[in-house]
PDB file of C-alpha atoms in Angstrom:
ATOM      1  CA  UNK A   1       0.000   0.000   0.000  1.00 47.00           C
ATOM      2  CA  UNK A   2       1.539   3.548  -1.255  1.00 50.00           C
ATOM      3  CA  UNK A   3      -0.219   5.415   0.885  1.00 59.00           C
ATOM      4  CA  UNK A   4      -2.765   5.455   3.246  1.00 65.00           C
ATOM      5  CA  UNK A   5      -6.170   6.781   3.058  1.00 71.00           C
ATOM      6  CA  UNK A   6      -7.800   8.625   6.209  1.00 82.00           C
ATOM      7  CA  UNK A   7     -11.221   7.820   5.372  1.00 81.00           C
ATOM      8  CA  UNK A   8     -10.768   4.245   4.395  1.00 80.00           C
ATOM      9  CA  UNK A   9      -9.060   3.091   7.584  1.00 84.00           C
ATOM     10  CA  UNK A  10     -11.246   4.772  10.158  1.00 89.00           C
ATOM     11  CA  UNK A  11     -14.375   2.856   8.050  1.00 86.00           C
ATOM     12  CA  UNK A  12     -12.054  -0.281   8.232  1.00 87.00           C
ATOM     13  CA  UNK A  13     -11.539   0.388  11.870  1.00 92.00           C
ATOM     14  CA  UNK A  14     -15.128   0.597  12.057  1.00 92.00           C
ATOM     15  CA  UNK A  15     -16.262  -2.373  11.255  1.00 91.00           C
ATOM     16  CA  UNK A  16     -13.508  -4.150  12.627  1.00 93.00           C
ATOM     17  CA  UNK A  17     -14.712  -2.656  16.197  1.00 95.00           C
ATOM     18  CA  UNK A  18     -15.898  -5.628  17.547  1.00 96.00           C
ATOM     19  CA  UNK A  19     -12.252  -7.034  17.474  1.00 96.00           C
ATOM     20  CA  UNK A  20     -10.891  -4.107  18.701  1.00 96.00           C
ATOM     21  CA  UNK A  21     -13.213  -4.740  21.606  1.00 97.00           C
ATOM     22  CA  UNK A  22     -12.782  -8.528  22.176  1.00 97.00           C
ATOM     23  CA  UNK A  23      -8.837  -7.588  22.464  1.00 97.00           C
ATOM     24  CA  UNK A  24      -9.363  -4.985  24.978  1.00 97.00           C
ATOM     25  CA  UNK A  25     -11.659  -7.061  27.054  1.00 97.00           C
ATOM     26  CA  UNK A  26      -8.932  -9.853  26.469  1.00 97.00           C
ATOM     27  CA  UNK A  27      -6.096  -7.690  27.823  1.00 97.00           C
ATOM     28  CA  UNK A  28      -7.893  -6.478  30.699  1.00 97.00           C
ATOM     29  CA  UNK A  29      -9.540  -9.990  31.511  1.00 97.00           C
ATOM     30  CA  UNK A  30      -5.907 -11.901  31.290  1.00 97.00           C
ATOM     31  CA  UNK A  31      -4.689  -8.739  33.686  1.00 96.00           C
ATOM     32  CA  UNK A  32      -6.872  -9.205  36.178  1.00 95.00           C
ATOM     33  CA  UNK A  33      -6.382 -12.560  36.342  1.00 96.00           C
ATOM     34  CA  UNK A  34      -2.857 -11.725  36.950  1.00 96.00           C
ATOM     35  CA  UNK A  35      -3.231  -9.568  39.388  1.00 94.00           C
ATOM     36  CA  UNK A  36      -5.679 -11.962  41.480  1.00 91.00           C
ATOM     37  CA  UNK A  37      -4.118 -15.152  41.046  1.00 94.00           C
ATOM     38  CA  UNK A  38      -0.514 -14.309  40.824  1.00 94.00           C
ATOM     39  CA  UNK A  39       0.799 -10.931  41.521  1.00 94.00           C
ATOM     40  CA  UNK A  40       2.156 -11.336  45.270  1.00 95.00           C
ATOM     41  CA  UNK A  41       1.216  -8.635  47.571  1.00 96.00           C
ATOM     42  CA  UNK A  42       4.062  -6.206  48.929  1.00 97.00           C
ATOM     43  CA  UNK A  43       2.991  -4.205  51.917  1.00 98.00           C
ATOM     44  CA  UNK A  44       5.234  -0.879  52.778  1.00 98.00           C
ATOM     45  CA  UNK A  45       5.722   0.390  55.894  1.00 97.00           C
ATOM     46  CA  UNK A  46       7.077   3.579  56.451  1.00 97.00           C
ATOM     47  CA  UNK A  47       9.062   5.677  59.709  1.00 97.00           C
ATOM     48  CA  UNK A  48      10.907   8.643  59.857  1.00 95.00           C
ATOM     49  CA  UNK A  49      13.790  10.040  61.688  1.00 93.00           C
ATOM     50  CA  UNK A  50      14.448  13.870  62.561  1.00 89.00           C
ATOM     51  CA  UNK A  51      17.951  15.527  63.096  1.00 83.00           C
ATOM     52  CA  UNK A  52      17.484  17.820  66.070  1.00 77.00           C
ATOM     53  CA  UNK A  53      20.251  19.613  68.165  1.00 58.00           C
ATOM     54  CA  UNK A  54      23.473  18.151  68.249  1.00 53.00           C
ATOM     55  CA  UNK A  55      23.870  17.437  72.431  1.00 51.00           C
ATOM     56  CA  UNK A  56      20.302  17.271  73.914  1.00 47.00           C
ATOM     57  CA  UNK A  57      22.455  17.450  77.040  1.00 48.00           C
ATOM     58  CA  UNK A  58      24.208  20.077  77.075  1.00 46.00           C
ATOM     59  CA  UNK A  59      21.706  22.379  75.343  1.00 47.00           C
ATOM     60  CA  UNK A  60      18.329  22.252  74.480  1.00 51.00           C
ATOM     61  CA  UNK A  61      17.872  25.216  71.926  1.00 52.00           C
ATOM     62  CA  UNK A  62      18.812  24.103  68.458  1.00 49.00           C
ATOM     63  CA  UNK A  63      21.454  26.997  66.918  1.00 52.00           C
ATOM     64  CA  UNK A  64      21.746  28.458  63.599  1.00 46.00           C
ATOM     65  CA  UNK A  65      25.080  25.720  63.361  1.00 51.00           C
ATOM     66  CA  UNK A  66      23.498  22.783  64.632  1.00 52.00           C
ATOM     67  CA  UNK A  67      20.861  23.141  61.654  1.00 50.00           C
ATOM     68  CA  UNK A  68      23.895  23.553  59.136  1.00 55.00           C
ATOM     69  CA  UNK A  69      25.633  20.195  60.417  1.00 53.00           C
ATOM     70  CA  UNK A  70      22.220  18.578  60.121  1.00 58.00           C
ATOM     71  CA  UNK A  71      22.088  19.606  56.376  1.00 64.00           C
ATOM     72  CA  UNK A  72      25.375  18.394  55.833  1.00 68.00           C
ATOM     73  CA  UNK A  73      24.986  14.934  57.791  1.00 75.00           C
ATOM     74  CA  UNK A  74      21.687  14.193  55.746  1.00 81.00           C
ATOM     75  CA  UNK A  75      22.991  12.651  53.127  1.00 81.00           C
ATOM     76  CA  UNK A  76      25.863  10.509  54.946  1.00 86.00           C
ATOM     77  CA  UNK A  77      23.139   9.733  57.375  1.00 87.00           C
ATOM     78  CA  UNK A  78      20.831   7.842  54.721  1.00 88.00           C
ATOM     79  CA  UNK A  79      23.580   5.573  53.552  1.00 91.00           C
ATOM     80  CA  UNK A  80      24.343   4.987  57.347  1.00 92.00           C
ATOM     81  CA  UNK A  81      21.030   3.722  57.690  1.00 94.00           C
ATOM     82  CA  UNK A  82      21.773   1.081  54.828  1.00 94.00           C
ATOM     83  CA  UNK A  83      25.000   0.127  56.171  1.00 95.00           C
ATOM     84  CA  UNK A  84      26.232  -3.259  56.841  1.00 95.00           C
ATOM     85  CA  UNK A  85      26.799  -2.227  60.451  1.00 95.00           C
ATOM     86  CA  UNK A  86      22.829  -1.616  60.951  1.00 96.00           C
ATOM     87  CA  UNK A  87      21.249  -4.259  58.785  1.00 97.00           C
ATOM     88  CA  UNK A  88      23.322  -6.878  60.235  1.00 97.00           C
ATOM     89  CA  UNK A  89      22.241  -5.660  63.875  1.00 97.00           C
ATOM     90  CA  UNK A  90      18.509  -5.743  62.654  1.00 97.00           C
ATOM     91  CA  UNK A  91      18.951  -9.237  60.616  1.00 97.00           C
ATOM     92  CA  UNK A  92      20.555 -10.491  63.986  1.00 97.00           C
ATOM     93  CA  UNK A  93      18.083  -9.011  66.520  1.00 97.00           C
ATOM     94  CA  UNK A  94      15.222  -9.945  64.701  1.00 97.00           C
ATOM     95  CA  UNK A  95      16.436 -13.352  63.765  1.00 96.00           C
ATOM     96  CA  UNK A  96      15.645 -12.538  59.713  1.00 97.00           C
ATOM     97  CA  UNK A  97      16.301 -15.054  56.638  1.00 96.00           C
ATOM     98  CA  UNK A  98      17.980 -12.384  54.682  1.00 96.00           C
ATOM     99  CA  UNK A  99      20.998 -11.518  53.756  1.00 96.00           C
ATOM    100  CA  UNK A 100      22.415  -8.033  54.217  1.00 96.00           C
ATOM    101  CA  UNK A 101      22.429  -7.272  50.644  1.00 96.00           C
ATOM    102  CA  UNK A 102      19.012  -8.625  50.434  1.00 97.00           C
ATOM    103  CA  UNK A 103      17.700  -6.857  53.324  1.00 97.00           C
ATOM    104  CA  UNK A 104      19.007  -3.747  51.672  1.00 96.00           C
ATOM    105  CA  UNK A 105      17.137  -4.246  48.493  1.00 96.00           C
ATOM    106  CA  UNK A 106      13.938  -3.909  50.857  1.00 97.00           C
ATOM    107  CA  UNK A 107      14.693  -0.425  52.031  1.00 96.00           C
ATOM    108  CA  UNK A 108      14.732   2.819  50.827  1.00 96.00           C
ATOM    109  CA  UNK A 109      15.618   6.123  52.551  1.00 94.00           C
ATOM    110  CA  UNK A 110      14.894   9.721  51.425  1.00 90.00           C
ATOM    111  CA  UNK A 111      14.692  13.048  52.604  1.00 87.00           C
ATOM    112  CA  UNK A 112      11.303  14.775  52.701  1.00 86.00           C
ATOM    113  CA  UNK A 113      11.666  17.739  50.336  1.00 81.00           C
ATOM    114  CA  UNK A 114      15.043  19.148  51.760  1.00 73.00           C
ATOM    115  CA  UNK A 115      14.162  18.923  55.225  1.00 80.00           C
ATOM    116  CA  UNK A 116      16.044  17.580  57.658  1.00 83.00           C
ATOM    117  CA  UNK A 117      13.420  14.510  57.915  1.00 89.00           C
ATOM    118  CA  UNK A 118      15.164  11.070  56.789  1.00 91.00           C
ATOM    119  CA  UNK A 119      11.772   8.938  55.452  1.00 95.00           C
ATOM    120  CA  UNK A 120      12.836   4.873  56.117  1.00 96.00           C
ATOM    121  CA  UNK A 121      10.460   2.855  53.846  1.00 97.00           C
ATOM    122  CA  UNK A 122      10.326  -0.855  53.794  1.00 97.00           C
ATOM    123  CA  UNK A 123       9.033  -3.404  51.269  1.00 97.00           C
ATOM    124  CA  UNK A 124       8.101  -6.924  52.125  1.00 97.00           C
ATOM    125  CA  UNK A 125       5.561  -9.728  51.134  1.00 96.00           C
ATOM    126  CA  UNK A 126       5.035  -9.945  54.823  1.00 97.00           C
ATOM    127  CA  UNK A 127       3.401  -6.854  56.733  1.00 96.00           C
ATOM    128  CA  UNK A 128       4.778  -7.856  60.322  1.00 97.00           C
ATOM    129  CA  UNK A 129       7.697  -8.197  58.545  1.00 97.00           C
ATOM    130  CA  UNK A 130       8.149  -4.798  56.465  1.00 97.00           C
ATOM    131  CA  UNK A 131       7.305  -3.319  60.067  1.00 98.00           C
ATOM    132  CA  UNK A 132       8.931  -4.784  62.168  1.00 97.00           C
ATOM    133  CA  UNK A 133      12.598  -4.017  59.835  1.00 98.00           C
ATOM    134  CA  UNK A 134      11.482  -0.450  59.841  1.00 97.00           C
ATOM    135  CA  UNK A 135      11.466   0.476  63.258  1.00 97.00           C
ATOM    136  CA  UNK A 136      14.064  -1.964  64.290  1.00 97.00           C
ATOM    137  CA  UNK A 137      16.028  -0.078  61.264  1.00 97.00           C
ATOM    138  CA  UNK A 138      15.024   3.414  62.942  1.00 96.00           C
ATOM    139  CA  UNK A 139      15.765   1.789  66.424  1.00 96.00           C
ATOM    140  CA  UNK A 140      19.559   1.002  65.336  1.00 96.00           C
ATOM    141  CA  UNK A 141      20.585   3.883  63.184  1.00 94.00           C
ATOM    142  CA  UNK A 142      19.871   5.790  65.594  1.00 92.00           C
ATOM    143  CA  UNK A 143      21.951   4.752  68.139  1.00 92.00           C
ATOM    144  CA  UNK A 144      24.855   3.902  65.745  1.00 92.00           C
ATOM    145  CA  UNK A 145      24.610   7.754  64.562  1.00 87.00           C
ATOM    146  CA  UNK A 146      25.674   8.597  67.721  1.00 86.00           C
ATOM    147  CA  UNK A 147      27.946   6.302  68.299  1.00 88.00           C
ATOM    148  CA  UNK A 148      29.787   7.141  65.117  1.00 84.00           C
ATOM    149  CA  UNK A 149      29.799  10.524  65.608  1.00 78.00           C
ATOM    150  CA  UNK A 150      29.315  11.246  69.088  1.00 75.00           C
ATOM    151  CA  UNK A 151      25.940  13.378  68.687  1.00 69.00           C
ATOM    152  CA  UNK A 152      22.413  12.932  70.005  1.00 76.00           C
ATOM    153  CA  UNK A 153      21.108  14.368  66.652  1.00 76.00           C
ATOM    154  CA  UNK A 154      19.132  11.729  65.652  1.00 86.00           C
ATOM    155  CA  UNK A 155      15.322  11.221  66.866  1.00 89.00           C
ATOM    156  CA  UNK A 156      12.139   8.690  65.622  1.00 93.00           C
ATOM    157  CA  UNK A 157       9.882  11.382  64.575  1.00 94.00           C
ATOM    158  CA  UNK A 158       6.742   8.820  63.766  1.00 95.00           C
ATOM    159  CA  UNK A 159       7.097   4.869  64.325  1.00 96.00           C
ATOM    160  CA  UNK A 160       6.206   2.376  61.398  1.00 97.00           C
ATOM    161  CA  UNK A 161       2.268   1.031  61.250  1.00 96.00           C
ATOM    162  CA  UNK A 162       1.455  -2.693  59.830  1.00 97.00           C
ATOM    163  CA  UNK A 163      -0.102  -1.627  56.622  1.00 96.00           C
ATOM    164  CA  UNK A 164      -2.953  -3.900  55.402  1.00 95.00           C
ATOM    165  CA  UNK A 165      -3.064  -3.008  51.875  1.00 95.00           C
ATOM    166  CA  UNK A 166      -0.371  -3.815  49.479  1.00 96.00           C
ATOM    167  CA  UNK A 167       1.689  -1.305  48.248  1.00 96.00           C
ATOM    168  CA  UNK A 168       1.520  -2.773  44.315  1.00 95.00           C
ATOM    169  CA  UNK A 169      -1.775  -3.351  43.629  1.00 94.00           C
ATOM    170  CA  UNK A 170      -3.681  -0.374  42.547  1.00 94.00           C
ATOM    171  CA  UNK A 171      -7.184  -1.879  41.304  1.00 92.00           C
ATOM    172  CA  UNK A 172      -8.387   1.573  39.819  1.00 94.00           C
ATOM    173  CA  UNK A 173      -4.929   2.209  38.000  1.00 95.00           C
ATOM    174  CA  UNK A 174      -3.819  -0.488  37.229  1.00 96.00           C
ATOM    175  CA  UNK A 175      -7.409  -1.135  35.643  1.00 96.00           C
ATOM    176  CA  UNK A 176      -6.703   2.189  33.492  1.00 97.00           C
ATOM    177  CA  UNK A 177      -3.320   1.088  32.591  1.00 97.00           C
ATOM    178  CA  UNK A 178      -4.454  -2.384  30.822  1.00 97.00           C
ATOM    179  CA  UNK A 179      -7.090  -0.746  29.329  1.00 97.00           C
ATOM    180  CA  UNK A 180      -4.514   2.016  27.343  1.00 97.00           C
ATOM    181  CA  UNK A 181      -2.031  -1.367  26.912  1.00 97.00           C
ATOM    182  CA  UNK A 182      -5.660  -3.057  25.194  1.00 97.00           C
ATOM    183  CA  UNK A 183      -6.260   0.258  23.030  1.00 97.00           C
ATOM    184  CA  UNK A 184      -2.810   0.370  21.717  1.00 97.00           C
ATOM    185  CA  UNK A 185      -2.458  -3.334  21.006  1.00 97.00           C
ATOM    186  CA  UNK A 186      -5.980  -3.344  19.670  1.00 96.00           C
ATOM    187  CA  UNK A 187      -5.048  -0.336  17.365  1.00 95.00           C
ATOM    188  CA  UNK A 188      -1.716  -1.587  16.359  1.00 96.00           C
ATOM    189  CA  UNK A 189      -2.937  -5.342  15.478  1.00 96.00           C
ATOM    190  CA  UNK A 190      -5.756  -3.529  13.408  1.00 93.00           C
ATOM    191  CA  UNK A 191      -3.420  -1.261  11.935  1.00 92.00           C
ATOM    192  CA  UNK A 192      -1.217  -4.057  10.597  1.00 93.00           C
ATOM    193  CA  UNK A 193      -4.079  -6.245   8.842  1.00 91.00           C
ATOM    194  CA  UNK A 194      -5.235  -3.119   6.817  1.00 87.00           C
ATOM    195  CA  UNK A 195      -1.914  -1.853   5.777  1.00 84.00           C
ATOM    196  CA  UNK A 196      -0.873  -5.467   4.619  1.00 84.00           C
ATOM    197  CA  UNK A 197      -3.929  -6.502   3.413  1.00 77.00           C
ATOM    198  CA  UNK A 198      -3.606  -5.787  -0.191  1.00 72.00           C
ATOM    199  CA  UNK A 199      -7.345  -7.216  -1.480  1.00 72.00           C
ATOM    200  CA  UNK A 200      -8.959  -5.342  -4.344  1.00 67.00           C
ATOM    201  CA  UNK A 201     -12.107  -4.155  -2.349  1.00 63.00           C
ATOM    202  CA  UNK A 202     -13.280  -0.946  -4.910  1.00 65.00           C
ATOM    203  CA  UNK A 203     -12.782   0.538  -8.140  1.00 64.00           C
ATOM    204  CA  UNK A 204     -10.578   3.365  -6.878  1.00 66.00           C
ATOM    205  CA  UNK A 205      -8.296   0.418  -5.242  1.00 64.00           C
ATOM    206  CA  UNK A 206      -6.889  -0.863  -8.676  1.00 66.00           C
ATOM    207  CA  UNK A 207      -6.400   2.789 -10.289  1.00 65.00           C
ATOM    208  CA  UNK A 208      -4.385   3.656  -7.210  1.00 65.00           C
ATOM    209  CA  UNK A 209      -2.505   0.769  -7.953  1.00 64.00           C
ATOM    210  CA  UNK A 210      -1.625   0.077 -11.095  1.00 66.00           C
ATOM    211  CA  UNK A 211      -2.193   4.101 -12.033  1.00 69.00           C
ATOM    212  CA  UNK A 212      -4.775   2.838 -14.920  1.00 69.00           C
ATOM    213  CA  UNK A 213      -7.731   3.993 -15.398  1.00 71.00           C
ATOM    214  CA  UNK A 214     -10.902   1.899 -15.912  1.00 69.00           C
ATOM    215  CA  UNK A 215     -13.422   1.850 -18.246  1.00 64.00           C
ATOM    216  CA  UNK A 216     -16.358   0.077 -16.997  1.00 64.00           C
ATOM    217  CA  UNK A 217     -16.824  -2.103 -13.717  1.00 65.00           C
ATOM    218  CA  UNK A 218     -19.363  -4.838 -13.526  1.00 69.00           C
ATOM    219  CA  UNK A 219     -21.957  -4.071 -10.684  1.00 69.00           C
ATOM    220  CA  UNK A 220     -22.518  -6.498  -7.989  1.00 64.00           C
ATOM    221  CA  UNK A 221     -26.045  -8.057  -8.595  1.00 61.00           C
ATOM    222  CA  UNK A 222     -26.074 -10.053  -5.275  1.00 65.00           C
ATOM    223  CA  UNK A 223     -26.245  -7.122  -3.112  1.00 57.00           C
ATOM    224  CA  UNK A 224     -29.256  -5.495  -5.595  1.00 55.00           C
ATOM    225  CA  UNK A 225     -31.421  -8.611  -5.077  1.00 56.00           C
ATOM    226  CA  UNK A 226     -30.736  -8.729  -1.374  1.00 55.00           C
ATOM    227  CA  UNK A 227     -31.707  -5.055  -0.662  1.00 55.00           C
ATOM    228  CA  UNK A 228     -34.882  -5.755  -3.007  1.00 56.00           C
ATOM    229  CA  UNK A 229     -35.713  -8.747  -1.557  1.00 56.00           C
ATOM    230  CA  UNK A 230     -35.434  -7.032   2.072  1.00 55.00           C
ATOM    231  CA  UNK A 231     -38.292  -4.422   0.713  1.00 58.00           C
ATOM    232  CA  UNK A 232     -40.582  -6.869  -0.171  1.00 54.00           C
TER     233      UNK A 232
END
């Protein structure tokens, strides 16, 4: 096919729309299914850490410096808290399966929009599990912090909850996304039958063609009788 024509491929699309249908509902069926039957459920729990004054003990008004050194420490701090010095105290003291590299896969740490807030999120098939590591993980960095650098900076500003509903499933999204995925696989399957399809259908179909012009067509009878016969 040269070139396409507008016209003719939305009427092809139209009466090819109950396939374009069927493929959507297809998609969307074969998703759900998925996500039923055999997605597995991650639950994420989440706790958070503030850097506050530097000695609580000696002083308990936070200075203009002690808010620069917490800037500064931030970003140490959140590899600290993925250390193999803190995962293997929270793999030991809460007698976990894992591996510290696995463990570490699990977590990830963030700052909440250039505070001085450290967020500690943790990802598990397991909901004890995913909180339990998070506050045990909040519970341990803490104390190494200040260990390693001799400052009470660090405090648990909210403790991890045992989340009920999984962090990966997202019915009414995930329900949008498989119907876009059916659209454009619908479209594009479509798409490929009519620009390969190379059947003479009309008239116009062999001038385009061969560039010849044609001097007569014979008309198709079959279709005359049939609309007759339909007004009788």
């Amino acid at each position: 096919m040269d070139e396409l024509d507008l016209k003719d491929l939305i009427s092809y699309f139209m009466s090819k729309i109950v396939y374009f249908l069927a493929i959507i509902t297809l998609v969307i069926t074969l998703g759900c299914l998925y996500i039923v039957f055999l997605k597995v459920p991650v639950y994420t729990s989440k706790t958070s850490v503030i850097l506050t004054g530097n000695n609580k003990e000696s002083s308990s008004t936070i200075t203009q410096t002690d808010l620069s050194v917490n800037s500064k420490l931030v970003s140490t701090y959140q590899e600290i808290v993925k250390s193999k010095r803190v995962l293997s105290q929270v793999i030991n003291e809460l007698k976990l399966n894992y591996t510290v590299k696995e463990l570490s896969k699990m977590i990830r740490v963030g700052a909440i929009n250039d505070t001085e807030i450290i967020e500690i999120s943790v990802s598990n098939e397991e909901n004890i599990t995913a909180y339990a590591v998070a506050n045990k993980v909040a519970e341990v960095f803490s104390k190494e912090a200040k260990d390693l650098y001799n400052l009470s900076n660090v405090s648990i500003l909210d403790q991890a909850d045992v989340e009920t509903v999984p962090s990966n499933i997202n019915i009414t999204k995930q329900l949008l996304m498989l119907f876009v995925l059916g659209s454009v696989l619908g479209f594009s399957i479509l798409f490929l039958f009519y620009y390969f399809d190379t059947t003479i259908k009309r008239v116009s179909d062999i001038e385009r063609k061969y560039n010849m012009p044609i001097l007569g067509a014979v008309p198709d009878y079959t279709k005359k009788k049939k609309k007759g016969a339909k007004r009788r």
